Short mmCIF file of C-alpha atoms in Angstrom, two decimals:
data_model
loop_
_atom_site.label_atom_id
_atom_site.label_comp_id
_atom_site.label_asym_id
_atom_site.label_seq_id
_atom_site.Cartn_x
_atom_site.Cartn_y
_atom_site.Cartn_z
CA UNK A 1 71.75 9.43 -8.01
CA UNK A 2 74.99 11.35 -8.50
CA UNK A 3 75.39 12.54 -4.92
CA UNK A 4 73.32 10.21 -2.72
CA UNK A 5 75.21 8.86 0.26
CA UNK A 6 73.17 5.69 0.80
CA UNK A 7 71.21 3.19 -1.26
CA UNK A 8 67.83 4.56 -0.26
CA UNK A 9 68.61 8.04 -1.59
CA UNK A 10 69.93 6.61 -4.85
CA UNK A 11 66.85 4.41 -5.15
CA UNK A 12 64.59 7.48 -4.89
CA UNK A 13 66.52 9.19 -7.68
CA UNK A 14 66.46 6.07 -9.86
CA UNK A 15 62.73 5.69 -9.27
CA UNK A 16 62.15 9.19 -10.60
CA UNK A 17 64.35 8.52 -13.64
CA UNK A 18 62.59 5.22 -14.33
CA UNK A 19 59.41 7.22 -15.05
CA UNK A 20 61.21 9.53 -17.47
CA UNK A 21 62.64 9.02 -20.96
CA UNK A 22 65.61 11.37 -21.30
CA UNK A 23 68.41 9.72 -23.29
CA UNK A 24 71.09 11.87 -21.64
CA UNK A 25 70.61 9.90 -18.43
CA UNK A 26 71.50 6.53 -20.00
CA UNK A 27 75.20 6.55 -18.99
CA UNK A 28 74.28 7.32 -15.39
CA UNK A 29 71.58 4.65 -15.22
CA UNK A 30 73.83 2.15 -16.97
CA UNK A 31 76.62 2.71 -14.46
CA UNK A 32 74.45 2.33 -11.36
CA UNK A 33 73.06 -0.79 -13.00
CA UNK A 34 76.37 -2.53 -12.33
CA UNK A 35 75.12 -2.78 -8.72
CA UNK A 36 72.44 -4.97 -10.20
CA UNK A 37 71.34 -7.09 -7.25
CA UNK A 38 69.96 -3.96 -5.57
CA UNK A 39 69.16 -1.58 -8.43
CA UNK A 40 68.53 -4.08 -11.26
CA UNK A 41 64.71 -3.91 -11.49
CA UNK A 42 64.56 -0.10 -11.61
CA UNK A 43 67.50 0.11 -14.01
CA UNK A 44 65.81 -2.34 -16.38
CA UNK A 45 62.59 -0.32 -16.23
CA UNK A 46 64.41 2.97 -16.79
CA UNK A 47 66.43 1.73 -19.78
CA UNK A 48 63.40 0.11 -21.40
CA UNK A 49 61.78 3.53 -21.63
CA UNK A 50 64.65 5.17 -23.50
CA UNK A 51 65.69 5.21 -27.13
CA UNK A 52 69.09 3.57 -27.07
CA UNK A 53 68.18 1.61 -23.98
CA UNK A 54 68.64 -1.75 -25.70
CA UNK A 55 72.34 -1.09 -26.28
CA UNK A 56 72.74 -0.11 -22.62
CA UNK A 57 70.92 -3.27 -21.50
CA UNK A 58 73.20 -5.40 -23.68
CA UNK A 59 76.22 -3.63 -22.21
CA UNK A 60 74.97 -4.45 -18.72
CA UNK A 61 74.05 -8.02 -19.64
CA UNK A 62 77.70 -8.71 -20.44
CA UNK A 63 78.75 -7.49 -17.00
CA UNK A 64 76.17 -8.63 -14.44
CA UNK A 65 75.33 -12.00 -12.93
CA UNK A 66 72.86 -13.55 -10.51
CA UNK A 67 69.61 -11.70 -10.00
CA UNK A 68 70.94 -8.71 -11.91
CA UNK A 69 71.27 -10.85 -15.02
CA UNK A 70 67.69 -12.05 -14.58
CA UNK A 71 66.35 -8.48 -14.52
CA UNK A 72 68.39 -7.38 -17.54
CA UNK A 73 67.70 -10.43 -19.74
CA UNK A 74 63.99 -10.31 -18.93
CA UNK A 75 63.97 -6.64 -19.97
CA UNK A 76 65.64 -7.53 -23.27
CA UNK A 77 63.01 -10.20 -23.86
CA UNK A 78 60.19 -7.78 -23.12
CA UNK A 79 61.58 -5.39 -25.71
CA UNK A 80 61.56 -8.08 -28.37
CA UNK A 81 64.59 -9.52 -30.11
CA UNK A 82 64.96 -7.11 -33.03
CA UNK A 83 68.33 -5.73 -31.88
CA UNK A 84 69.34 -8.25 -29.23
CA UNK A 85 68.50 -11.58 -30.90
CA UNK A 86 72.06 -12.59 -31.75
CA UNK A 87 73.19 -12.00 -28.16
CA UNK A 88 70.17 -13.73 -26.63
CA UNK A 89 70.71 -16.79 -28.82
CA UNK A 90 74.38 -17.14 -27.86
CA UNK A 91 75.11 -15.54 -24.51
CA UNK A 92 72.02 -15.09 -22.31
CA UNK A 93 72.58 -18.16 -20.12
CA UNK A 94 75.81 -18.06 -18.12
CA UNK A 95 75.27 -21.34 -16.26
CA UNK A 96 73.82 -19.86 -13.08
CA UNK A 97 70.88 -21.64 -11.47
CA UNK A 98 68.83 -18.45 -11.81
CA UNK A 99 68.93 -18.79 -15.60
CA UNK A 100 65.82 -20.94 -15.12
CA UNK A 101 63.75 -17.80 -14.68
CA UNK A 102 64.39 -16.56 -18.22
CA UNK A 103 65.61 -19.48 -20.38
CA UNK A 104 62.14 -20.16 -21.81
CA UNK A 105 61.60 -16.46 -22.50
CA UNK A 106 64.88 -16.33 -24.40
CA UNK A 107 64.02 -19.43 -26.47
CA UNK A 108 60.62 -18.00 -27.36
CA UNK A 109 61.52 -14.34 -27.90
CA UNK A 110 64.62 -15.08 -29.99
CA UNK A 111 62.83 -17.76 -32.06
CA UNK A 112 65.37 -20.44 -31.15
CA UNK A 113 63.61 -23.07 -33.23
CA UNK A 114 64.17 -21.03 -36.38
CA UNK A 115 67.79 -20.25 -35.59
CA UNK A 116 68.90 -23.78 -34.71
CA UNK A 117 67.25 -25.28 -37.81
CA UNK A 118 68.60 -22.69 -40.24
CA UNK A 119 71.53 -23.18 -42.61
CA UNK A 120 73.62 -20.58 -40.77
CA UNK A 121 74.45 -22.25 -37.45
CA UNK A 122 77.70 -21.63 -35.55
CA UNK A 123 79.28 -23.32 -32.54
CA UNK A 124 78.27 -20.53 -30.14
CA UNK A 125 74.62 -20.97 -31.12
CA UNK A 126 74.76 -24.76 -30.73
CA UNK A 127 76.53 -24.54 -27.37
CA UNK A 128 74.09 -21.99 -26.01
CA UNK A 129 71.16 -24.04 -27.28
CA UNK A 130 72.52 -26.91 -25.20
CA UNK A 131 72.63 -24.68 -22.13
CA UNK A 132 69.07 -23.46 -22.76
CA UNK A 133 67.76 -27.01 -23.15
CA UNK A 134 69.60 -28.19 -20.06
CA UNK A 135 68.07 -25.36 -18.02
CA UNK A 136 64.56 -25.79 -19.46
CA UNK A 137 64.67 -29.52 -18.77
CA UNK A 138 64.50 -28.95 -15.03
CA UNK A 139 63.38 -25.43 -14.11
CA UNK A 140 59.84 -26.20 -13.00
CA UNK A 141 58.51 -23.54 -10.65
CA UNK A 142 60.92 -20.96 -12.04
CA UNK A 143 60.17 -20.63 -15.74
CA UNK A 144 59.06 -22.43 -18.89
CA UNK A 145 60.04 -26.08 -19.08
CA UNK A 146 60.32 -28.29 -22.16
CA UNK A 147 56.84 -29.60 -21.42
CA UNK A 148 55.36 -26.18 -22.17
CA UNK A 149 57.69 -25.27 -25.03
CA UNK A 150 55.95 -26.36 -28.28
CA UNK A 151 59.09 -26.51 -30.48
CA UNK A 152 60.89 -28.76 -27.95
CA UNK A 153 61.16 -31.88 -30.16
CA UNK A 154 62.39 -29.85 -33.13
CA UNK A 155 65.01 -27.97 -31.11
CA UNK A 156 66.18 -31.08 -29.25
CA UNK A 157 66.60 -33.07 -32.47
CA UNK A 158 68.41 -30.19 -34.17
CA UNK A 159 70.76 -29.73 -31.22
CA UNK A 160 71.61 -33.44 -31.14
CA UNK A 161 72.26 -33.41 -34.91
CA UNK A 162 74.54 -30.35 -34.69
CA UNK A 163 76.33 -31.82 -31.68
CA UNK A 164 77.38 -34.79 -33.80
CA UNK A 165 79.24 -32.37 -36.11
CA UNK A 166 81.08 -30.51 -33.34
CA UNK A 167 84.47 -31.14 -31.81
CA UNK A 168 84.18 -32.92 -28.45
CA UNK A 169 84.59 -30.91 -25.24
CA UNK A 170 83.77 -31.70 -21.63
CA UNK A 171 81.12 -28.97 -21.44
CA UNK A 172 79.35 -30.17 -24.57
CA UNK A 173 79.44 -33.74 -23.29
CA UNK A 174 78.02 -32.81 -19.88
CA UNK A 175 75.21 -30.66 -21.30
CA UNK A 176 74.18 -33.40 -23.73
CA UNK A 177 74.33 -36.10 -21.06
CA UNK A 178 72.21 -34.13 -18.61
CA UNK A 179 69.61 -33.43 -21.32
CA UNK A 180 69.54 -37.12 -22.31
CA UNK A 181 69.25 -38.15 -18.66
CA UNK A 182 66.25 -35.88 -18.15
CA UNK A 183 64.57 -37.16 -21.32
CA UNK A 184 65.12 -40.73 -20.19
CA UNK A 185 63.90 -40.19 -16.65
CA UNK A 186 60.68 -38.30 -17.41
CA UNK A 187 57.52 -39.35 -19.27
CA UNK A 188 57.63 -38.17 -22.90
CA UNK A 189 54.91 -35.56 -22.38
CA UNK A 190 57.02 -33.94 -19.65
CA UNK A 191 59.66 -33.41 -22.31
CA UNK A 192 57.27 -31.95 -24.85
CA UNK A 193 57.71 -35.02 -27.06
CA UNK A 194 55.95 -38.17 -28.13
CA UNK A 195 57.51 -41.44 -26.97
CA UNK A 196 58.91 -42.05 -30.46
CA UNK A 197 60.41 -38.57 -30.69
CA UNK A 198 61.91 -38.81 -27.22
CA UNK A 199 63.50 -42.23 -27.83
CA UNK A 200 65.00 -41.15 -31.15
CA UNK A 201 66.49 -37.97 -29.65
CA UNK A 202 68.01 -39.87 -26.71
CA UNK A 203 69.62 -42.33 -29.12
CA UNK A 204 71.05 -39.40 -31.09
CA UNK A 205 72.67 -38.03 -27.95
CA UNK A 206 73.97 -41.38 -26.74
CA UNK A 207 75.49 -42.16 -30.13
CA UNK A 208 77.62 -39.02 -29.85
CA UNK A 209 78.52 -39.55 -26.20
CA UNK A 210 79.70 -43.07 -26.91
CA UNK A 211 82.29 -42.01 -29.49
CA UNK A 212 85.91 -42.65 -28.37
CA UNK A 213 86.98 -39.02 -28.92
CA UNK A 214 84.03 -37.75 -26.87
CA UNK A 215 84.83 -40.21 -24.08
CA UNK A 216 88.43 -39.03 -24.03
CA UNK A 217 87.40 -35.37 -24.00
CA UNK A 218 85.13 -35.64 -20.98
CA UNK A 219 87.58 -37.76 -18.98
CA UNK A 220 90.34 -35.22 -19.69
CA UNK A 221 88.15 -32.21 -19.02
CA UNK A 222 86.47 -33.17 -15.74
CA UNK A 223 88.57 -33.10 -12.61
CA UNK A 224 88.25 -36.59 -11.06
CA UNK A 225 88.50 -35.20 -7.52
CA UNK A 226 85.76 -32.57 -7.89
CA UNK A 227 82.35 -32.75 -6.25
CA UNK A 228 80.74 -32.37 -9.68
CA UNK A 229 82.64 -35.37 -11.04
CA UNK A 230 81.40 -37.49 -8.14
CA UNK A 231 77.81 -36.34 -8.64
CA UNK A 232 77.90 -36.73 -12.42
CA UNK A 233 79.40 -40.21 -12.39
CA UNK A 234 77.19 -41.43 -9.56
CA UNK A 235 73.95 -40.17 -11.06
CA UNK A 236 73.85 -39.11 -14.73
CA UNK A 237 76.61 -41.40 -16.04
CA UNK A 238 75.38 -44.36 -14.00
CA UNK A 239 71.76 -44.02 -15.14
CA UNK A 240 72.75 -43.66 -18.81
CA UNK A 241 75.49 -46.30 -18.50
CA UNK A 242 77.95 -44.02 -20.23
CA UNK A 243 81.01 -45.90 -21.40
CA UNK A 244 83.36 -43.03 -20.53
CA UNK A 245 82.70 -43.69 -16.85
CA UNK A 246 82.23 -47.46 -16.78
CA UNK A 247 85.43 -48.05 -14.84
CA UNK A 248 84.43 -45.42 -12.25
CA UNK A 249 81.06 -47.10 -11.72
CA UNK A 250 82.79 -50.42 -11.18
#
């Protein structure tokens, strides 16, 4: 691994280290893990085996994206959330489409339902919960969806309630709107809810999104010439009849 001149040679060395448990090799494994798209699976396996490997995985998780992030976050989930729970609850999802592979694992391993309903809830936790719910709403074929997540109604209701206490931002508005749109478009059982639970949660979200300060925040925060703005207004905002975009629809 230190002197290989191509990826195949380094892969052989990393394969040997992934079957070992020497802690002295952690810095070396951690560094090669930055090339995560290629070496990510073996790095995750190697660090899992070592005392101190969780800290190295967390270090990597802050620095990798794409498939590399999938490998590292899944390894953290396999280890359990004893030392990584706070990070998993607030930072695991970075907005990439591939987050769908591990969002449900994060919610389950980190006991999201307990965290979001506790008395010690901060903005980072609420925001990340919104990202997790948005991903789990529509990641069928990749990972766990809301339909197969038993605490879904509890977590959705708690997120909507906390959202009402937050300052408005464009990102918070968009996450909440996309979640509400999914809940509205799908049968209640596909959302892990009863019809009554689903309808109540949607009304909670819409009540927040219809506030004047939230309308102003999303209009100021979304670039009106962007492709995302066109998609969001033409689909999500139109289906939910969001007042912030009524003039655009017309």
